[in-house]
Short mmCIF file of N, CA and C in Angstrom, two decimals:
data_model
loop_
_atom_site.label_atom_id
_atom_site.label_comp_id
_atom_site.label_asym_id
_atom_site.label_seq_id
_atom_site.Cartn_x
_atom_site.Cartn_y
_atom_site.Cartn_z
N MET A 1 22.83 52.30 15.97
CA MET A 1 24.14 51.73 16.22
C MET A 1 24.10 50.21 16.09
N LEU A 2 23.03 49.60 16.65
CA LEU A 2 22.88 48.16 16.58
C LEU A 2 22.74 47.71 15.12
N LYS A 3 22.01 48.49 14.35
CA LYS A 3 21.82 48.18 12.95
C LYS A 3 23.17 48.21 12.21
N TYR A 4 23.98 49.21 12.53
CA TYR A 4 25.30 49.34 11.92
C TYR A 4 26.19 48.15 12.26
N LEU A 5 26.19 47.75 13.53
CA LEU A 5 27.00 46.61 13.95
C LEU A 5 26.52 45.32 13.28
N LYS A 6 25.23 45.18 13.15
CA LYS A 6 24.67 44.01 12.50
C LYS A 6 25.10 43.96 11.04
N ARG A 7 25.05 45.10 10.35
CA ARG A 7 25.47 45.16 8.95
C ARG A 7 26.95 44.85 8.81
N ARG A 8 27.76 45.38 9.73
CA ARG A 8 29.21 45.12 9.70
C ARG A 8 29.48 43.63 9.92
N TRP A 9 28.76 43.05 10.87
CA TRP A 9 28.95 41.63 11.15
C TRP A 9 28.58 40.78 9.92
N ASN A 10 27.46 41.11 9.28
CA ASN A 10 27.04 40.39 8.08
C ASN A 10 28.08 40.55 6.97
N TYR A 11 28.63 41.75 6.83
CA TYR A 11 29.66 42.01 5.83
C TYR A 11 30.90 41.16 6.12
N LEU A 12 31.33 41.15 7.36
CA LEU A 12 32.51 40.39 7.75
C LEU A 12 32.28 38.89 7.53
N THR A 13 31.12 38.42 7.89
CA THR A 13 30.79 37.01 7.69
C THR A 13 30.81 36.65 6.21
N ALA A 14 30.23 37.49 5.39
CA ALA A 14 30.21 37.23 3.95
C ALA A 14 31.62 37.25 3.37
N LYS A 15 32.44 38.18 3.82
CA LYS A 15 33.80 38.29 3.32
C LYS A 15 34.62 37.05 3.71
N LEU A 16 34.49 36.63 4.97
CA LEU A 16 35.24 35.46 5.42
C LEU A 16 34.77 34.18 4.74
N SER A 17 33.47 34.03 4.58
CA SER A 17 32.99 32.82 3.91
C SER A 17 33.37 32.84 2.44
N GLY A 18 33.46 34.02 1.82
CA GLY A 18 33.94 34.11 0.44
C GLY A 18 35.39 33.67 0.35
N ARG A 19 36.20 34.12 1.29
CA ARG A 19 37.61 33.70 1.31
C ARG A 19 37.72 32.20 1.57
N PHE A 20 36.89 31.71 2.48
CA PHE A 20 36.91 30.28 2.76
C PHE A 20 36.56 29.48 1.51
N ASP A 21 35.52 29.93 0.79
CA ASP A 21 35.11 29.23 -0.42
C ASP A 21 36.22 29.26 -1.48
N GLU A 22 36.98 30.36 -1.53
CA GLU A 22 38.07 30.46 -2.50
C GLU A 22 39.20 29.50 -2.17
N THR A 23 39.51 29.32 -0.89
CA THR A 23 40.66 28.52 -0.49
C THR A 23 40.30 27.08 -0.14
N ALA A 24 39.03 26.78 -0.02
CA ALA A 24 38.62 25.44 0.39
C ALA A 24 38.91 24.43 -0.71
N ASP A 25 39.31 23.25 -0.28
CA ASP A 25 39.58 22.15 -1.21
C ASP A 25 38.25 21.51 -1.59
N PRO A 26 37.92 21.49 -2.87
CA PRO A 26 36.63 20.92 -3.29
C PRO A 26 36.48 19.44 -2.91
N LYS A 27 37.60 18.71 -2.93
CA LYS A 27 37.55 17.30 -2.57
C LYS A 27 37.12 17.13 -1.11
N VAL A 28 37.67 17.97 -0.24
CA VAL A 28 37.34 17.90 1.19
C VAL A 28 35.88 18.29 1.40
N GLN A 29 35.45 19.33 0.71
CA GLN A 29 34.05 19.76 0.83
C GLN A 29 33.10 18.66 0.36
N LEU A 30 33.48 18.01 -0.72
CA LEU A 30 32.65 16.94 -1.26
C LEU A 30 32.59 15.77 -0.27
N GLU A 31 33.70 15.41 0.32
CA GLU A 31 33.73 14.32 1.30
C GLU A 31 32.92 14.69 2.55
N GLN A 32 32.99 15.96 2.96
CA GLN A 32 32.20 16.40 4.11
C GLN A 32 30.70 16.29 3.80
N ALA A 33 30.32 16.68 2.60
CA ALA A 33 28.90 16.60 2.22
C ALA A 33 28.44 15.15 2.19
N ILE A 34 29.27 14.26 1.67
CA ILE A 34 28.90 12.84 1.62
C ILE A 34 28.83 12.26 3.02
N ARG A 35 29.78 12.63 3.87
CA ARG A 35 29.78 12.15 5.25
C ARG A 35 28.51 12.61 5.97
N GLU A 36 28.12 13.85 5.74
CA GLU A 36 26.88 14.38 6.36
C GLU A 36 25.66 13.64 5.82
N ALA A 37 25.65 13.31 4.52
CA ALA A 37 24.53 12.56 3.95
C ALA A 37 24.45 11.16 4.56
N HIS A 38 25.62 10.52 4.76
CA HIS A 38 25.63 9.21 5.42
C HIS A 38 25.10 9.32 6.85
N GLU A 39 25.51 10.34 7.56
CA GLU A 39 25.08 10.53 8.95
C GLU A 39 23.56 10.78 9.01
N GLN A 40 23.07 11.58 8.10
CA GLN A 40 21.63 11.85 8.05
C GLN A 40 20.87 10.55 7.75
N HIS A 41 21.39 9.74 6.85
CA HIS A 41 20.74 8.48 6.51
C HIS A 41 20.74 7.54 7.72
N ARG A 42 21.85 7.51 8.47
CA ARG A 42 21.93 6.67 9.67
C ARG A 42 20.89 7.12 10.70
N ARG A 43 20.78 8.45 10.91
CA ARG A 43 19.79 8.96 11.87
C ARG A 43 18.37 8.62 11.43
N LEU A 44 18.11 8.73 10.13
CA LEU A 44 16.78 8.42 9.61
C LEU A 44 16.46 6.95 9.81
N LYS A 45 17.44 6.08 9.60
CA LYS A 45 17.22 4.65 9.81
C LYS A 45 16.95 4.35 11.28
N GLU A 46 17.64 5.03 12.18
CA GLU A 46 17.38 4.84 13.62
C GLU A 46 15.98 5.27 13.99
N GLN A 47 15.56 6.42 13.46
CA GLN A 47 14.20 6.90 13.75
C GLN A 47 13.17 5.94 13.18
N ALA A 48 13.41 5.42 11.99
CA ALA A 48 12.48 4.47 11.39
C ALA A 48 12.42 3.19 12.23
N ALA A 49 13.57 2.76 12.72
CA ALA A 49 13.59 1.56 13.56
C ALA A 49 12.78 1.78 14.84
N ASN A 50 12.88 2.98 15.42
CA ASN A 50 12.09 3.30 16.61
C ASN A 50 10.60 3.29 16.32
N VAL A 51 10.23 3.84 15.17
CA VAL A 51 8.81 3.87 14.79
C VAL A 51 8.29 2.45 14.57
N ILE A 52 9.08 1.62 13.91
CA ILE A 52 8.67 0.24 13.66
C ILE A 52 8.59 -0.54 14.97
N ALA A 53 9.55 -0.30 15.87
CA ALA A 53 9.50 -0.97 17.18
C ALA A 53 8.26 -0.55 17.96
N ASN A 54 7.89 0.73 17.88
CA ASN A 54 6.68 1.22 18.53
C ASN A 54 5.45 0.51 17.96
N GLN A 55 5.43 0.32 16.65
CA GLN A 55 4.31 -0.37 16.02
C GLN A 55 4.23 -1.81 16.52
N LYS A 56 5.36 -2.48 16.61
CA LYS A 56 5.38 -3.87 17.07
C LYS A 56 4.92 -3.97 18.54
N GLN A 57 5.35 -3.01 19.36
CA GLN A 57 4.93 -3.02 20.77
C GLN A 57 3.42 -2.81 20.87
N THR A 58 2.90 -1.91 20.07
CA THR A 58 1.46 -1.66 20.08
C THR A 58 0.70 -2.90 19.63
N GLU A 59 1.24 -3.58 18.62
CA GLU A 59 0.61 -4.81 18.13
C GLU A 59 0.61 -5.88 19.23
N MET A 60 1.70 -6.01 19.96
CA MET A 60 1.77 -6.98 21.05
C MET A 60 0.78 -6.64 22.15
N ARG A 61 0.69 -5.35 22.50
CA ARG A 61 -0.27 -4.93 23.53
C ARG A 61 -1.70 -5.22 23.08
N LEU A 62 -1.99 -4.98 21.81
CA LEU A 62 -3.32 -5.24 21.27
C LEU A 62 -3.63 -6.74 21.34
N ASN A 63 -2.67 -7.56 20.95
CA ASN A 63 -2.89 -9.02 21.00
C ASN A 63 -3.12 -9.49 22.44
N ARG A 64 -2.34 -8.94 23.38
CA ARG A 64 -2.53 -9.32 24.79
C ARG A 64 -3.92 -8.90 25.28
N ALA A 65 -4.34 -7.71 24.88
CA ALA A 65 -5.67 -7.23 25.32
C ALA A 65 -6.78 -8.10 24.73
N ILE A 66 -6.61 -8.54 23.49
CA ILE A 66 -7.62 -9.41 22.86
C ILE A 66 -7.66 -10.76 23.57
N GLU A 67 -6.48 -11.30 23.92
CA GLU A 67 -6.44 -12.56 24.66
C GLU A 67 -7.11 -12.40 26.03
N ASP A 68 -6.85 -11.28 26.70
CA ASP A 68 -7.49 -11.01 28.00
C ASP A 68 -9.00 -10.92 27.84
N LEU A 69 -9.44 -10.26 26.76
CA LEU A 69 -10.88 -10.13 26.51
C LEU A 69 -11.51 -11.50 26.34
N GLU A 70 -10.88 -12.38 25.60
CA GLU A 70 -11.43 -13.72 25.39
C GLU A 70 -11.48 -14.50 26.71
N ARG A 71 -10.41 -14.38 27.50
CA ARG A 71 -10.35 -15.08 28.79
C ARG A 71 -11.44 -14.57 29.74
N VAL A 72 -11.56 -13.23 29.84
CA VAL A 72 -12.56 -12.64 30.73
C VAL A 72 -13.97 -12.95 30.25
N ASN A 73 -14.16 -12.99 28.94
CA ASN A 73 -15.47 -13.33 28.37
C ASN A 73 -15.85 -14.77 28.74
N ALA A 74 -14.87 -15.66 28.64
CA ALA A 74 -15.13 -17.06 29.03
C ALA A 74 -15.44 -17.15 30.52
N ASN A 75 -14.71 -16.42 31.35
CA ASN A 75 -14.96 -16.41 32.79
C ASN A 75 -16.35 -15.86 33.11
N ALA A 76 -16.75 -14.81 32.39
CA ALA A 76 -18.07 -14.21 32.63
C ALA A 76 -19.17 -15.22 32.27
N ARG A 77 -19.00 -15.90 31.13
CA ARG A 77 -19.99 -16.92 30.75
C ARG A 77 -20.08 -18.02 31.81
N GLN A 78 -18.90 -18.44 32.27
CA GLN A 78 -18.86 -19.49 33.29
C GLN A 78 -19.55 -19.04 34.58
N ALA A 79 -19.33 -17.76 34.96
CA ALA A 79 -19.96 -17.23 36.18
C ALA A 79 -21.48 -17.18 36.02
N VAL A 80 -21.94 -16.80 34.83
CA VAL A 80 -23.40 -16.74 34.59
C VAL A 80 -24.00 -18.15 34.65
N ILE A 81 -23.30 -19.11 34.05
CA ILE A 81 -23.80 -20.50 34.07
C ILE A 81 -23.84 -21.02 35.50
N MET A 82 -22.79 -20.73 36.26
CA MET A 82 -22.76 -21.21 37.65
C MET A 82 -23.82 -20.51 38.49
N ALA A 83 -24.10 -19.24 38.21
CA ALA A 83 -25.16 -18.52 38.94
C ALA A 83 -26.52 -19.12 38.62
N GLU A 84 -26.75 -19.49 37.36
CA GLU A 84 -28.03 -20.12 36.99
C GLU A 84 -28.17 -21.49 37.65
N ASP A 85 -27.05 -22.25 37.65
CA ASP A 85 -27.09 -23.56 38.30
C ASP A 85 -27.38 -23.42 39.80
N ALA A 86 -26.75 -22.42 40.45
CA ALA A 86 -26.98 -22.21 41.88
C ALA A 86 -28.41 -21.76 42.13
N ALA A 87 -28.95 -20.93 41.23
CA ALA A 87 -30.34 -20.48 41.38
C ALA A 87 -31.29 -21.66 41.19
N THR A 88 -30.99 -22.54 40.28
CA THR A 88 -31.81 -23.73 40.05
C THR A 88 -31.77 -24.65 41.27
N ALA A 89 -30.61 -24.71 41.90
CA ALA A 89 -30.45 -25.57 43.09
C ALA A 89 -30.95 -24.85 44.35
N SER A 90 -31.50 -23.67 44.21
CA SER A 90 -32.06 -22.86 45.31
C SER A 90 -31.00 -22.46 46.33
N ASP A 91 -29.76 -22.28 45.86
CA ASP A 91 -28.69 -21.81 46.74
C ASP A 91 -28.47 -20.32 46.44
N THR A 92 -29.23 -19.47 47.17
CA THR A 92 -29.21 -18.03 46.88
C THR A 92 -27.88 -17.37 47.21
N ALA A 93 -27.17 -17.86 48.18
CA ALA A 93 -25.88 -17.25 48.56
C ALA A 93 -24.87 -17.44 47.43
N LYS A 94 -24.79 -18.67 46.91
CA LYS A 94 -23.88 -18.92 45.79
C LYS A 94 -24.35 -18.20 44.53
N ALA A 95 -25.65 -18.18 44.30
CA ALA A 95 -26.19 -17.50 43.12
C ALA A 95 -25.84 -16.03 43.15
N THR A 96 -25.96 -15.41 44.32
CA THR A 96 -25.62 -14.00 44.48
C THR A 96 -24.12 -13.79 44.26
N SER A 97 -23.33 -14.68 44.82
CA SER A 97 -21.88 -14.58 44.68
C SER A 97 -21.46 -14.69 43.22
N TYR A 98 -22.01 -15.68 42.51
CA TYR A 98 -21.68 -15.87 41.09
C TYR A 98 -22.20 -14.72 40.22
N THR A 99 -23.34 -14.17 40.60
CA THR A 99 -23.89 -13.03 39.86
C THR A 99 -22.99 -11.82 40.02
N GLN A 100 -22.51 -11.58 41.22
CA GLN A 100 -21.60 -10.46 41.45
C GLN A 100 -20.29 -10.66 40.67
N ALA A 101 -19.80 -11.89 40.64
CA ALA A 101 -18.58 -12.19 39.87
C ALA A 101 -18.82 -11.94 38.39
N ALA A 102 -19.99 -12.34 37.90
CA ALA A 102 -20.33 -12.12 36.49
C ALA A 102 -20.40 -10.62 36.18
N GLU A 103 -20.93 -9.84 37.12
CA GLU A 103 -21.00 -8.39 36.93
C GLU A 103 -19.61 -7.78 36.90
N GLN A 104 -18.73 -8.27 37.78
CA GLN A 104 -17.35 -7.77 37.77
C GLN A 104 -16.65 -8.12 36.45
N PHE A 105 -16.90 -9.35 35.97
CA PHE A 105 -16.32 -9.73 34.68
C PHE A 105 -16.89 -8.87 33.55
N ALA A 106 -18.17 -8.55 33.64
CA ALA A 106 -18.80 -7.70 32.62
C ALA A 106 -18.18 -6.30 32.63
N ASN A 107 -17.95 -5.76 33.82
CA ASN A 107 -17.29 -4.44 33.92
C ASN A 107 -15.88 -4.50 33.33
N ARG A 108 -15.18 -5.59 33.62
CA ARG A 108 -13.83 -5.77 33.07
C ARG A 108 -13.88 -5.90 31.55
N LEU A 109 -14.91 -6.56 31.03
CA LEU A 109 -15.09 -6.68 29.58
C LEU A 109 -15.26 -5.31 28.92
N ILE A 110 -16.06 -4.47 29.57
CA ILE A 110 -16.29 -3.13 29.02
C ILE A 110 -14.98 -2.35 28.97
N THR A 111 -14.22 -2.45 30.06
CA THR A 111 -12.93 -1.75 30.11
C THR A 111 -11.98 -2.28 29.04
N LEU A 112 -11.93 -3.60 28.90
CA LEU A 112 -11.05 -4.20 27.90
C LEU A 112 -11.46 -3.82 26.47
N GLU A 113 -12.76 -3.76 26.21
CA GLU A 113 -13.24 -3.38 24.87
C GLU A 113 -12.84 -1.94 24.55
N GLN A 114 -12.94 -1.06 25.54
CA GLN A 114 -12.50 0.33 25.32
C GLN A 114 -11.00 0.39 25.07
N GLU A 115 -10.25 -0.38 25.85
CA GLU A 115 -8.80 -0.42 25.67
C GLU A 115 -8.44 -0.96 24.29
N ILE A 116 -9.15 -2.00 23.85
CA ILE A 116 -8.88 -2.58 22.53
C ILE A 116 -9.20 -1.57 21.43
N ASP A 117 -10.29 -0.84 21.57
CA ASP A 117 -10.63 0.18 20.57
C ASP A 117 -9.53 1.24 20.47
N SER A 118 -9.06 1.70 21.61
CA SER A 118 -8.01 2.72 21.58
C SER A 118 -6.70 2.13 21.04
N LEU A 119 -6.40 0.88 21.39
CA LEU A 119 -5.19 0.24 20.88
C LEU A 119 -5.27 -0.01 19.37
N LYS A 120 -6.48 -0.31 18.89
CA LYS A 120 -6.64 -0.50 17.44
C LYS A 120 -6.33 0.79 16.68
N SER A 121 -6.88 1.90 17.15
CA SER A 121 -6.62 3.16 16.46
C SER A 121 -5.14 3.53 16.58
N LEU A 122 -4.56 3.28 17.74
CA LEU A 122 -3.13 3.53 17.94
C LEU A 122 -2.30 2.63 17.03
N TYR A 123 -2.71 1.39 16.88
CA TYR A 123 -2.00 0.45 16.01
C TYR A 123 -2.07 0.89 14.55
N PHE A 124 -3.24 1.34 14.11
CA PHE A 124 -3.36 1.80 12.73
C PHE A 124 -2.49 3.03 12.48
N GLN A 125 -2.45 3.93 13.44
CA GLN A 125 -1.58 5.11 13.32
C GLN A 125 -0.11 4.70 13.28
N ALA A 126 0.26 3.75 14.15
CA ALA A 126 1.65 3.30 14.19
C ALA A 126 2.03 2.57 12.91
N THR A 127 1.10 1.81 12.36
CA THR A 127 1.36 1.11 11.10
C THR A 127 1.56 2.11 9.97
N GLU A 128 0.73 3.14 9.94
CA GLU A 128 0.87 4.17 8.92
C GLU A 128 2.20 4.90 9.07
N ALA A 129 2.58 5.21 10.31
CA ALA A 129 3.85 5.89 10.56
C ALA A 129 5.02 4.98 10.17
N ALA A 130 4.91 3.69 10.46
CA ALA A 130 5.98 2.75 10.09
C ALA A 130 6.12 2.66 8.58
N ASP A 131 5.00 2.63 7.87
CA ASP A 131 5.06 2.60 6.41
C ASP A 131 5.69 3.86 5.86
N GLN A 132 5.33 5.00 6.44
CA GLN A 132 5.93 6.27 6.01
C GLN A 132 7.43 6.29 6.30
N ALA A 133 7.82 5.76 7.44
CA ALA A 133 9.24 5.73 7.80
C ALA A 133 10.01 4.83 6.85
N LYS A 134 9.44 3.68 6.52
CA LYS A 134 10.10 2.79 5.56
C LYS A 134 10.25 3.46 4.21
N ALA A 135 9.20 4.16 3.77
CA ALA A 135 9.26 4.86 2.48
C ALA A 135 10.31 5.97 2.53
N ALA A 136 10.40 6.68 3.65
CA ALA A 136 11.39 7.76 3.77
C ALA A 136 12.81 7.20 3.73
N VAL A 137 13.03 6.08 4.40
CA VAL A 137 14.37 5.48 4.38
C VAL A 137 14.71 5.01 2.97
N SER A 138 13.75 4.41 2.30
CA SER A 138 13.98 3.95 0.93
C SER A 138 14.28 5.13 0.00
N GLN A 139 13.50 6.18 0.14
CA GLN A 139 13.71 7.37 -0.70
C GLN A 139 15.06 8.01 -0.39
N ASN A 140 15.41 8.09 0.89
CA ASN A 140 16.69 8.68 1.27
C ASN A 140 17.85 7.81 0.79
N SER A 141 17.67 6.51 0.81
CA SER A 141 18.70 5.59 0.33
C SER A 141 18.94 5.80 -1.16
N THR A 142 17.87 5.97 -1.91
CA THR A 142 17.99 6.24 -3.34
C THR A 142 18.71 7.56 -3.57
N GLY A 143 18.35 8.58 -2.81
CA GLY A 143 19.02 9.87 -2.92
C GLY A 143 20.49 9.78 -2.56
N LEU A 144 20.81 8.99 -1.55
CA LEU A 144 22.21 8.81 -1.14
C LEU A 144 22.99 8.11 -2.24
N GLN A 145 22.39 7.12 -2.87
CA GLN A 145 23.07 6.44 -3.97
C GLN A 145 23.33 7.39 -5.13
N LYS A 146 22.37 8.27 -5.40
CA LYS A 146 22.57 9.27 -6.46
C LYS A 146 23.71 10.21 -6.10
N LYS A 147 23.76 10.61 -4.83
CA LYS A 147 24.83 11.51 -4.39
C LYS A 147 26.19 10.83 -4.50
N LEU A 148 26.24 9.54 -4.17
CA LEU A 148 27.51 8.81 -4.27
C LEU A 148 27.97 8.69 -5.72
N SER A 149 27.04 8.43 -6.63
CA SER A 149 27.43 8.34 -8.04
C SER A 149 27.83 9.72 -8.57
N GLU A 150 27.13 10.75 -8.12
CA GLU A 150 27.49 12.11 -8.52
C GLU A 150 28.85 12.50 -7.94
N ARG A 151 29.14 12.01 -6.76
CA ARG A 151 30.45 12.26 -6.14
C ARG A 151 31.57 11.70 -7.02
N GLN A 152 31.38 10.47 -7.50
CA GLN A 152 32.40 9.87 -8.36
C GLN A 152 32.58 10.70 -9.63
N LYS A 153 31.49 11.15 -10.20
CA LYS A 153 31.55 11.97 -11.41
C LYS A 153 32.29 13.28 -11.12
N LEU A 154 31.95 13.92 -10.01
CA LEU A 154 32.58 15.19 -9.65
C LEU A 154 34.07 15.02 -9.34
N LEU A 155 34.42 13.92 -8.67
CA LEU A 155 35.83 13.67 -8.39
C LEU A 155 36.61 13.48 -9.69
N GLY A 156 36.02 12.79 -10.65
CA GLY A 156 36.66 12.62 -11.96
C GLY A 156 36.84 13.96 -12.66
N GLN A 157 35.81 14.79 -12.61
CA GLN A 157 35.91 16.12 -13.23
C GLN A 157 36.94 16.98 -12.52
N LEU A 158 37.01 16.85 -11.20
CA LEU A 158 37.98 17.62 -10.43
C LEU A 158 39.40 17.21 -10.78
N ASP A 159 39.64 15.90 -10.86
CA ASP A 159 40.97 15.43 -11.25
C ASP A 159 41.31 15.88 -12.67
N GLN A 160 40.35 15.84 -13.56
CA GLN A 160 40.58 16.29 -14.93
C GLN A 160 40.89 17.78 -14.97
N ALA A 161 40.19 18.57 -14.17
CA ALA A 161 40.44 20.01 -14.13
C ALA A 161 41.83 20.31 -13.56
N LYS A 162 42.22 19.56 -12.52
CA LYS A 162 43.56 19.76 -11.96
C LYS A 162 44.63 19.39 -12.97
N MET A 163 44.42 18.32 -13.71
CA MET A 163 45.38 17.90 -14.72
C MET A 163 45.48 18.95 -15.82
N GLN A 164 44.34 19.47 -16.26
CA GLN A 164 44.34 20.51 -17.30
C GLN A 164 45.04 21.76 -16.80
N GLU A 165 44.84 22.08 -15.53
CA GLU A 165 45.51 23.24 -14.93
C GLU A 165 47.02 23.04 -14.92
N GLN A 166 47.47 21.83 -14.61
CA GLN A 166 48.90 21.54 -14.62
C GLN A 166 49.47 21.61 -16.03
N VAL A 167 48.72 21.11 -17.01
CA VAL A 167 49.18 21.18 -18.41
C VAL A 167 49.27 22.63 -18.86
N ASN A 168 48.28 23.42 -18.51
CA ASN A 168 48.30 24.84 -18.87
C ASN A 168 49.48 25.55 -18.21
N SER A 169 49.73 25.22 -16.95
CA SER A 169 50.86 25.81 -16.23
C SER A 169 52.18 25.40 -16.89
N ALA A 170 52.30 24.13 -17.24
CA ALA A 170 53.53 23.66 -17.90
C ALA A 170 53.71 24.32 -19.25
N MET A 171 52.65 24.50 -20.00
CA MET A 171 52.72 25.16 -21.32
C MET A 171 53.12 26.61 -21.15
N ALA A 172 52.59 27.25 -20.11
CA ALA A 172 52.95 28.65 -19.89
C ALA A 172 54.42 28.77 -19.53
N ILE A 173 54.92 27.89 -18.70
CA ILE A 173 56.34 27.91 -18.33
C ILE A 173 57.20 27.62 -19.55
N LEU A 174 56.78 26.66 -20.37
CA LEU A 174 57.54 26.30 -21.56
C LEU A 174 57.59 27.45 -22.55
N SER A 175 56.48 28.13 -22.75
CA SER A 175 56.46 29.25 -23.70
C SER A 175 57.29 30.41 -23.16
N GLU A 176 57.35 30.58 -21.83
CA GLU A 176 58.21 31.62 -21.25
C GLU A 176 59.68 31.28 -21.47
N GLU A 177 60.00 30.00 -21.26
CA GLU A 177 61.39 29.55 -21.39
C GLU A 177 61.86 29.65 -22.84
N VAL A 178 61.07 29.16 -23.74
CA VAL A 178 61.46 29.13 -25.15
C VAL A 178 61.26 30.49 -25.80
N GLY A 179 60.22 31.12 -25.45
CA GLY A 179 59.93 32.44 -26.02
C GLY A 179 59.20 32.30 -27.33
N GLN A 180 58.99 33.46 -27.97
CA GLN A 180 58.24 33.50 -29.21
C GLN A 180 59.16 33.38 -30.43
N ASP A 181 60.44 33.59 -30.23
CA ASP A 181 61.38 33.59 -31.35
C ASP A 181 62.01 32.20 -31.53
N VAL A 182 61.22 31.23 -31.69
CA VAL A 182 61.71 29.87 -31.86
C VAL A 182 61.82 29.59 -33.35
N PRO A 183 63.02 29.14 -33.80
CA PRO A 183 63.13 28.83 -35.22
C PRO A 183 62.33 27.55 -35.54
N THR A 184 61.85 27.49 -36.73
CA THR A 184 61.14 26.30 -37.16
C THR A 184 62.14 25.23 -37.51
N PHE A 185 61.69 24.06 -37.79
CA PHE A 185 62.57 22.94 -38.09
C PHE A 185 63.39 23.20 -39.35
N ASN A 186 62.74 23.78 -40.34
CA ASN A 186 63.44 24.06 -41.60
C ASN A 186 64.52 25.10 -41.41
N GLU A 187 64.25 26.09 -40.54
CA GLU A 187 65.26 27.15 -40.32
C GLU A 187 66.47 26.57 -39.63
#
């Protein structure tokens, strides 16, 4: 029973869409298709903008992490130098304090280096995605331009077909009115 209802539904859908296609205005259908192509292009540009923004954010985070690494590296060097100076001056309390600070800076350096490595790979992926997004937008833009030029061609053909249809209709009405028994000019 379910199979029968499904077949009936498919039949009804096909019949209605056939009638719709017969009565639909080609100009309206063409405009709807172009409008949808414009909307798709707009959505693609938005997605590409998001991908590019993500790439820029990743680049900024990477630059900040590199600056932090340089700053922490300089602090670690300074702590080591101060620990050596304190050890030379026989101040074990300060030497121990500076050594612990240098160790903390070293741990921070390790963490920052790992973060930079992960940000670098993330940045390369984001750059590749941004390039792909730019290429997709460019390709879609070219396709949209082709569709717009094809639209103009189709609209011209449609107007020509309508005009030919009107001429044929007028000729048919004229031949009905005049008939086949028309005398020639000489007659």
